[in-house]
Coordinates of C-alpha atoms in Angstrom, one line a residue:
M25 CA -8.2 18.0 1.0
K26 CA -7.1 14.7 -0.6
Q27 CA -4.2 14.5 1.8
L28 CA -6.5 15.0 4.8
L29 CA -8.7 12.1 3.6
Q30 CA -5.9 9.5 3.8
W31 CA -6.4 6.6 6.2
T32 CA -3.2 7.4 8.1
I33 CA -4.9 10.7 9.1
I34 CA -8.5 9.5 9.5
I35 CA -7.6 6.6 11.7
P36 CA -5.9 8.6 14.5
I37 CA -8.7 11.1 14.5
L38 CA -11.4 8.3 14.8
S39 CA -9.3 6.7 17.6
W40 CA -9.2 10.0 19.6
A41 CA -13.0 10.4 19.0
L42 CA -13.7 6.8 20.3
L43 CA -11.4 7.3 23.3
F44 CA -13.2 10.6 24.4
S45 CA -16.7 9.1 23.7
G46 CA -16.3 6.7 26.7
L47 CA -17.8 3.8 24.8
I48 CA -14.7 1.6 25.4
E49 CA -15.2 1.2 29.1
N50 CA -18.1 -1.2 29.3
S51 CA -18.6 -2.5 25.7
T52 CA -16.9 -5.6 24.3
L53 CA -17.8 -4.5 20.8
F54 CA -16.1 -1.1 21.2
Q55 CA -13.1 -2.7 22.9
I56 CA -12.7 -4.9 19.8
V57 CA -13.0 -1.8 17.6
A58 CA -10.5 0.0 19.8
S59 CA -8.0 -2.9 19.4
V60 CA -8.3 -2.7 15.6
L61 CA -7.8 1.1 15.7
L62 CA -4.9 0.7 18.1
I63 CA -3.0 -1.5 15.6
L64 CA -3.9 0.8 12.7
S65 CA -2.8 3.8 14.7
V66 CA 0.6 2.1 15.3
M67 CA 0.9 1.5 11.5
S68 CA -0.2 5.1 10.9
A69 CA 2.6 6.4 13.2
V70 CA 5.2 4.3 11.4
H71 CA 3.9 5.5 8.0
H72 CA 4.4 9.1 9.0
S73 CA 7.8 8.4 10.5
E74 CA 8.7 6.7 7.2
I75 CA 7.7 9.9 5.3
I76 CA 9.9 12.0 7.7
A77 CA 12.7 9.4 7.3
E78 CA 12.4 9.6 3.5
R79 CA 12.9 13.4 3.7
V80 CA 16.0 13.2 5.9
G81 CA 17.5 10.1 4.2
E82 CA 19.3 6.9 5.3
P83 CA 20.4 5.8 7.7
Y84 CA 18.5 8.5 9.6
G85 CA 15.3 6.9 8.3
T86 CA 15.7 3.6 10.2
I87 CA 16.8 5.6 13.3
I88 CA 13.6 7.7 13.3
L89 CA 11.5 4.6 12.9
A90 CA 13.2 2.8 15.7
I91 CA 13.0 5.7 18.1
S92 CA 9.4 6.4 17.2
I93 CA 8.5 2.8 18.1
T94 CA 10.6 3.1 21.3
V95 CA 8.7 6.2 22.3
I96 CA 5.5 4.2 22.0
E97 CA 7.0 1.4 24.1
V98 CA 8.3 3.7 26.8
S99 CA 5.0 5.6 27.0
I100 CA 2.9 2.5 27.4
I101 CA 5.2 0.9 30.0
V102 CA 5.4 4.1 32.1
S103 CA 1.7 4.8 31.9
L104 CA 0.9 1.3 33.0
M105 CA 3.5 1.4 35.8
L106 CA 2.1 4.7 37.1
S107 CA -1.5 3.3 37.1
E108 CA -0.8 -0.1 38.5
G109 CA 2.1 0.6 40.9
S110 CA 4.1 -2.3 42.3
E111 CA 1.9 -4.8 40.5
A112 CA 3.6 -3.7 37.2
A113 CA 7.1 -3.8 38.6
S114 CA 8.2 -6.4 36.1
L115 CA 6.4 -5.0 33.1
A116 CA 9.4 -3.1 31.7
R117 CA 11.6 -6.2 32.0
D118 CA 8.9 -8.5 30.4
T119 CA 8.2 -6.1 27.5
V120 CA 11.9 -5.4 26.8
Y121 CA 12.8 -9.1 27.0
A122 CA 9.9 -10.1 24.7
A123 CA 10.7 -7.3 22.2
T124 CA 14.4 -8.4 22.1
M125 CA 13.4 -12.1 21.6
L126 CA 10.8 -11.2 18.9
I127 CA 13.3 -9.0 17.1
L128 CA 16.3 -11.3 17.2
N129 CA 14.5 -14.5 16.5
G130 CA 11.2 -13.4 14.8
I131 CA 12.0 -10.4 12.7
I132 CA 15.6 -11.3 11.7
G133 CA 14.5 -15.0 11.3
L134 CA 11.7 -14.1 9.0
C135 CA 13.8 -11.7 7.0
L136 CA 16.6 -14.3 6.5
L137 CA 14.1 -17.1 5.6
I138 CA 11.9 -15.1 3.2
G139 CA 14.8 -13.3 1.6
S140 CA 16.7 -16.5 1.1
I141 CA 13.7 -18.3 -0.4
K142 CA 13.1 -15.5 -2.8
H143 CA 16.7 -14.5 -3.7
Y144 CA 18.6 -17.7 -2.5
E145 CA 21.4 -15.7 -0.9
Q146 CA 21.6 -12.0 0.1
N147 CA 24.6 -9.9 1.0
F148 CA 24.9 -7.4 3.8
S149 CA 27.6 -5.5 5.8
A150 CA 29.0 -7.8 8.4
S151 CA 30.8 -4.8 9.9
S152 CA 27.4 -3.0 10.6
V153 CA 26.0 -6.2 12.2
T154 CA 29.1 -6.5 14.4
I155 CA 28.8 -2.9 15.6
G156 CA 25.1 -3.5 16.4
L157 CA 25.6 -6.9 18.2
V158 CA 28.5 -5.7 20.3
S159 CA 26.4 -2.8 21.5
L160 CA 23.3 -4.9 22.0
I161 CA 25.1 -7.7 24.0
S162 CA 26.6 -5.2 26.4
I163 CA 23.3 -3.5 27.0
I164 CA 21.5 -6.8 27.5
V165 CA 23.9 -7.9 30.1
F166 CA 23.8 -4.6 32.0
T167 CA 20.0 -4.5 32.1
L168 CA 18.6 -8.0 32.0
V169 CA 21.3 -10.3 33.4
F170 CA 23.4 -8.5 36.0
P171 CA 20.4 -7.7 38.3
T172 CA 19.9 -11.4 38.9
F173 CA 23.4 -11.8 40.3
T174 CA 24.1 -8.6 42.2
E175 CA 24.1 -8.7 46.0
S176 CA 23.3 -5.2 47.1
V177 CA 19.5 -5.9 47.0
H178 CA 17.8 -9.2 47.4
G179 CA 16.0 -10.4 44.3
S180 CA 16.2 -9.4 40.7
Y181 CA 16.6 -5.7 41.5
Y182 CA 19.3 -3.1 41.2
S183 CA 20.1 -0.7 44.0
K184 CA 19.6 2.9 43.1
P185 CA 23.3 3.6 42.4
Q186 CA 23.5 0.4 40.3
L187 CA 20.3 1.4 38.4
I188 CA 21.8 4.8 37.7
F189 CA 25.0 3.3 36.5
A190 CA 23.2 0.8 34.2
S191 CA 21.1 3.6 32.8
I192 CA 24.1 5.8 32.0
A193 CA 25.9 2.8 30.5
C194 CA 22.9 2.2 28.2
V195 CA 22.7 5.8 27.0
V196 CA 26.5 5.9 26.4
I197 CA 26.5 2.7 24.4
Y198 CA 23.5 3.6 22.4
S199 CA 24.8 7.1 21.7
S200 CA 28.1 5.6 20.4
F201 CA 26.1 3.3 18.2
L202 CA 24.2 6.2 16.8
F203 CA 27.5 8.1 16.2
A204 CA 28.8 5.0 14.3
Q205 CA 25.6 4.7 12.3
T206 CA 25.3 8.3 11.3
K207 CA 28.8 9.7 11.2
G208 CA 31.9 7.6 12.0
Y209 CA 31.0 4.4 10.1
R210 CA 27.9 5.4 8.1
Q211 CA 29.1 3.6 5.0
Y212 CA 28.7 0.3 6.7
F213 CA 24.9 0.8 7.3
L214 CA 24.1 1.9 3.7
A215 CA 22.2 -0.6 1.6
N216 CA 24.1 -1.7 -1.5
G217 CA 23.0 -3.6 -4.7
D218 CA 20.7 -3.0 -7.6
N219 CA 17.9 -1.5 -5.5
E220 CA 20.2 1.2 -4.1
E221 CA 20.8 2.4 -7.6
E222 CA 17.1 2.4 -8.3
T223 CA 16.5 4.5 -5.2
K224 CA 19.2 7.0 -6.3
T225 CA 17.8 7.2 -9.8
H226 CA 14.2 7.6 -8.8
P227 CA 14.1 9.4 -5.4
I228 CA 10.7 10.1 -3.7
E229 CA 10.0 13.8 -3.4
I230 CA 8.5 14.8 -0.1
N231 CA 7.3 18.4 -0.2
N232 CA 7.1 20.7 2.9
K233 CA 3.3 20.3 3.3
T234 CA 3.5 16.5 3.4
F235 CA 6.5 16.6 5.7
Y236 CA 4.9 18.9 8.3
T237 CA 1.6 17.1 8.1
S238 CA 3.4 13.8 8.8
L239 CA 5.3 15.4 11.7
V240 CA 2.0 16.5 13.3
F241 CA 0.2 13.3 12.8
L242 CA 3.1 11.2 14.0
L243 CA 2.7 12.9 17.4
V244 CA -1.1 12.5 17.2
S245 CA -0.7 8.8 16.4
L246 CA 1.8 8.2 19.1
G247 CA -0.4 9.9 21.7
I248 CA -3.5 7.8 20.9
V249 CA -1.5 4.5 20.8
V250 CA -0.3 5.2 24.3
L251 CA -3.8 6.0 25.7
L252 CA -5.6 3.2 23.9
A253 CA -3.0 0.6 25.1
K254 CA -3.4 1.9 28.6
T255 CA -7.2 1.7 28.4
L256 CA -7.2 -1.8 26.9
S257 CA -4.4 -3.3 29.0
P258 CA -6.8 -4.4 31.9
T259 CA -8.9 -6.3 29.3
I260 CA -5.9 -8.0 27.8
E261 CA -4.7 -9.0 31.3
K262 CA -8.1 -10.4 32.2
I263 CA -8.2 -12.5 29.0
I264 CA -4.7 -13.9 29.7
V265 CA -5.5 -14.7 33.3
S266 CA -8.8 -16.3 32.4
Y267 CA -7.0 -18.9 30.3
S268 CA -4.5 -19.6 33.2
L269 CA -1.7 -18.2 31.2
P270 CA 1.3 -16.4 32.8
K271 CA 0.9 -12.7 33.4
S272 CA 4.3 -12.1 31.6
L273 CA 2.4 -12.6 28.4
V274 CA 1.0 -9.1 28.8
G275 CA 4.5 -7.9 28.0
V276 CA 4.6 -10.1 24.9
V277 CA 1.3 -8.8 23.6
I278 CA 2.5 -5.2 24.1
A279 CA 5.8 -6.0 22.3
I280 CA 3.9 -7.6 19.4
I281 CA 1.6 -4.6 19.0
I282 CA 4.6 -2.2 19.0
L283 CA 6.8 -4.3 16.6
L284 CA 4.1 -5.3 14.1
P285 CA 4.6 -2.5 11.6
E286 CA 8.3 -2.5 11.9
A287 CA 8.3 -6.3 11.3
I288 CA 6.2 -5.7 8.1
A289 CA 8.6 -3.0 6.9
A290 CA 11.7 -5.2 7.5
I291 CA 10.1 -8.2 5.7
I292 CA 9.1 -6.1 2.8
A293 CA 12.7 -4.8 2.5
A294 CA 14.1 -8.3 2.6
R295 CA 11.7 -9.4 -0.2
K296 CA 13.0 -6.4 -2.2
N297 CA 16.5 -7.7 -1.7
R298 CA 17.4 -5.0 0.7
L299 CA 18.5 -7.1 3.6
Q300 CA 20.8 -4.4 4.9
T301 CA 17.8 -2.2 5.5
S302 CA 16.0 -5.0 7.3
L303 CA 18.9 -5.6 9.6
N304 CA 19.3 -1.9 10.3
L305 CA 15.7 -1.8 11.3
A306 CA 15.9 -4.9 13.5
L307 CA 19.2 -4.3 15.3
G308 CA 18.5 -0.6 15.6
S309 CA 15.1 -1.3 17.1
A310 CA 16.5 -3.8 19.6
L311 CA 19.1 -1.4 20.7
A312 CA 16.6 1.5 21.1
S313 CA 14.1 -0.8 22.8
I314 CA 16.6 -1.6 25.6
G315 CA 19.0 1.3 25.5
L316 CA 16.3 4.0 25.7
T317 CA 13.4 2.2 27.4
I318 CA 15.3 1.0 30.5
P319 CA 16.9 4.5 31.3
S320 CA 13.5 6.2 30.7
V321 CA 11.7 3.8 33.0
A322 CA 14.5 4.0 35.6
V323 CA 14.2 7.8 35.8
V324 CA 10.4 7.5 36.4
C325 CA 10.9 4.8 39.0
I326 CA 13.6 6.7 40.9
M327 CA 11.5 9.9 40.9
M328 CA 8.3 8.1 42.0
N329 CA 10.2 5.8 44.3
M330 CA 8.7 2.8 42.5
P331 CA 10.2 -0.7 42.4
I332 CA 11.4 -2.1 39.1
V333 CA 12.3 -5.8 38.5
L334 CA 15.0 -6.1 35.8
G335 CA 16.8 -9.4 36.2
L336 CA 15.7 -12.5 34.3
D337 CA 15.5 -16.0 35.7
I338 CA 18.1 -18.6 34.6
K339 CA 15.9 -20.2 32.0
S340 CA 15.2 -16.9 30.3
I341 CA 18.9 -16.0 30.4
V342 CA 19.8 -19.2 28.7
L343 CA 17.2 -18.6 26.0
L344 CA 18.4 -15.1 25.5
A345 CA 22.0 -16.2 25.3
L346 CA 21.0 -18.9 22.7
S347 CA 19.3 -16.3 20.6
V348 CA 22.2 -13.8 20.7
F349 CA 24.7 -16.6 20.0
T350 CA 22.7 -17.9 17.0
V351 CA 22.2 -14.4 15.5
M352 CA 26.0 -13.7 15.9
L353 CA 26.8 -16.9 14.0
S354 CA 24.1 -16.4 11.4
L355 CA 25.2 -12.8 10.5
S356 CA 29.0 -13.2 10.9
K357 CA 29.8 -13.9 7.2
G358 CA 27.7 -11.1 5.6
K359 CA 25.6 -13.6 3.6
S360 CA 22.1 -15.0 4.3
N361 CA 21.1 -18.6 4.4
V362 CA 17.6 -20.2 4.7
V363 CA 18.9 -22.5 7.5
Y364 CA 19.7 -19.5 9.7
G365 CA 16.1 -18.2 9.4
V366 CA 14.6 -21.6 10.3
V367 CA 16.8 -22.0 13.4
L368 CA 16.0 -18.5 14.6
L369 CA 12.3 -19.1 14.2
V370 CA 12.6 -22.4 16.1
N371 CA 14.2 -20.3 18.9
L372 CA 11.2 -18.0 18.9
F373 CA 8.7 -20.9 19.1
A374 CA 10.8 -22.3 22.0
F375 CA 10.5 -18.9 23.8
M376 CA 6.7 -18.8 23.4
F377 CA 6.3 -22.5 24.3
L378 CA 8.4 -22.4 27.4
M379 CA 6.6 -19.2 28.6
I380 CA 3.2 -21.0 28.4
Y381 CA 4.6 -24.3 29.6
P382 CA 7.4 -23.4 32.0

């Protein structure tokens, strides 16, 4: 009974009840309540995925967390594209681009800054970062850059054969990354240092009841997040348009909602001097965000004969290239530095500023 009264179980149930009540549709008050419940449901989903991850161990834990959040992202994008049709053709691109920029500049930047302020200098595996960045750069180019320059279809689109090729390339690259993380080069992704010894000495016991309860409520939380996000998206879009802001900010808002709990988990890990775990979370999430989202959305678009805009404009490509290049240099030596964090956060502010003032 005590377990059933935890907030991570009560919140998703309340969210489902509010959704089925129909009170969200025409009430500003209940839309605000639903927004709060949406964020709490995302955090509930991550909490349950962390319990499952604790049971299966590292680095599987960070993989489960990244894939859980990607499932939320894919579900929201697909549901909005199905409901809005061609008007949401660029939503997948905007959300994935925003998520990538937020992860590379925001999450990694904050982890490097906060970790360096608290611990001065932190160590991590440069080999794991290199594996992640090599995979990420290739996926980014295939999905967000090449469509701008291909000639088969006019505009920032892929032809159907090109879209199929890019989707297969993403799946192959992400699968090889998972193999490296879990089998071939698993030792590179394991956290080291004093905290690792503490974790080994005092493991957290997860019994079967807790494990299966978390498994069920992970699915319950993921489901309500998708439905609430879909219900609230028209309101978010109206607010953005009413302030004469670009519609692409909808993708940024969705990305922020999705990445908020993961960002908190990564920052907490950095504060505890576990920067390797923070980087595993960040780079793994960025890879899953693009490597799984784009193929999933592509399958839906091909089956439903829906258009999908993938290619970025030149300004966005330059900002993305700057972010990737800065992260590569910042993480190349296996040691953190407060300056790296500051520069990455400036890149993030430039991304937000130039989106509002293009």
